[in-house]
Amino acid sequence: MASTSVSRIVPASPDKVWSLIGGFDALPDWLPYISESTALEGGRVRRLKNPEGEVIIERLVDFNETERRYSYSILQAPFPVNGYVSTIRVHAIPGQENAAEVQWSGRFNPDGATEDEVVDLFTGIYRDGLDALHTTLAA
């Protein structure tokens, strides 16, 4: 099983960051790669579309409001992996009320690609996503 993790300090309090990204259906609010999200099954499944119109379906597998984190699995996607589970977390930074650390991590099995290729793919998605989040919060 392969894995990757990306962290980024963003210019907002942990509560403000979580209010933006903590909703399972909130990706279009901060992630340019996802142009559309539709909540299904009472909000436990999200049907996403990227700018190319490709569909990604994900299931919420764990949610913890107090710890400001959630995990999800991919049910359907144009990615060369299976067994994908990812977690997004927001951490407070001691002594910095208006900053937070956001960590996006995932583990997965390559399927039709090398481990390096899928690690590079998701590292790029997470890095670009957290860069977009930083830009959104800095505006």
mmCIF file of C-alpha atoms in Angstrom, residues 24 38 40-41 43-48 55-61 71-79 81-86 107 111 122:
data_model
loop_
_atom_site.group_PDB
_atom_site.id
_atom_site.type_symbol
_atom_site.label_atom_id
_atom_site.label_comp_id
_atom_site.label_asym_id
_atom_site.label_seq_id
_atom_site.Cartn_x
_atom_site.Cartn_y
_atom_site.Cartn_z
ATOM 1 C CA PHE A 24 -18.090 16.801 3.304
ATOM 2 C CA THR A 38 -23.766 16.603 -5.055
ATOM 3 C CA LEU A 40 -26.129 11.599 -1.781
ATOM 4 C CA GLU A 41 -27.283 9.109 0.852
ATOM 5 C CA GLY A 43 -24.620 13.437 2.945
ATOM 6 C CA ARG A 44 -22.540 10.271 3.474
ATOM 7 C CA VAL A 45 -21.647 10.064 -0.246
ATOM 8 C CA ARG A 46 -20.565 12.872 -2.562
ATOM 9 C CA ARG A 47 -20.665 12.809 -6.349
ATOM 10 C CA LEU A 48 -17.988 15.131 -7.664
ATOM 11 C CA VAL A 55 -17.069 11.836 -12.105
ATOM 12 C CA ILE A 56 -15.582 10.930 -8.731
ATOM 13 C CA ILE A 57 -17.768 9.270 -6.094
ATOM 14 C CA GLU A 58 -16.567 9.214 -2.493
ATOM 15 C CA ARG A 59 -17.980 7.865 0.775
ATOM 16 C CA LEU A 60 -17.481 9.490 4.178
ATOM 17 C CA VAL A 61 -16.023 6.796 6.445
ATOM 18 C CA SER A 71 -11.851 10.477 6.236
ATOM 19 C CA TYR A 72 -13.322 9.228 2.995
ATOM 20 C CA SER A 73 -12.907 6.412 0.500
ATOM 21 C CA ILE A 74 -13.155 6.514 -3.276
ATOM 22 C CA LEU A 75 -15.941 4.391 -4.746
ATOM 23 C CA GLN A 76 -15.443 5.501 -8.373
ATOM 24 C CA ALA A 77 -12.793 7.707 -9.981
ATOM 25 C CA PRO A 78 -10.555 8.059 -13.032
ATOM 26 C CA PHE A 79 -7.485 7.385 -10.858
ATOM 27 C CA VAL A 81 -5.769 3.115 -7.582
ATOM 28 C CA ASN A 82 -7.969 0.937 -5.417
ATOM 29 C CA GLY A 83 -8.398 0.750 -1.657
ATOM 30 C CA TYR A 84 -8.090 4.556 -1.431
ATOM 31 C CA VAL A 85 -8.746 6.184 1.954
ATOM 32 C CA SER A 86 -7.887 9.812 2.653
ATOM 33 C CA ARG A 107 -3.204 5.602 1.374
ATOM 34 C CA ASP A 111 -3.812 -0.279 -10.026
ATOM 35 C CA PHE A 122 -2.029 12.444 -5.063
#
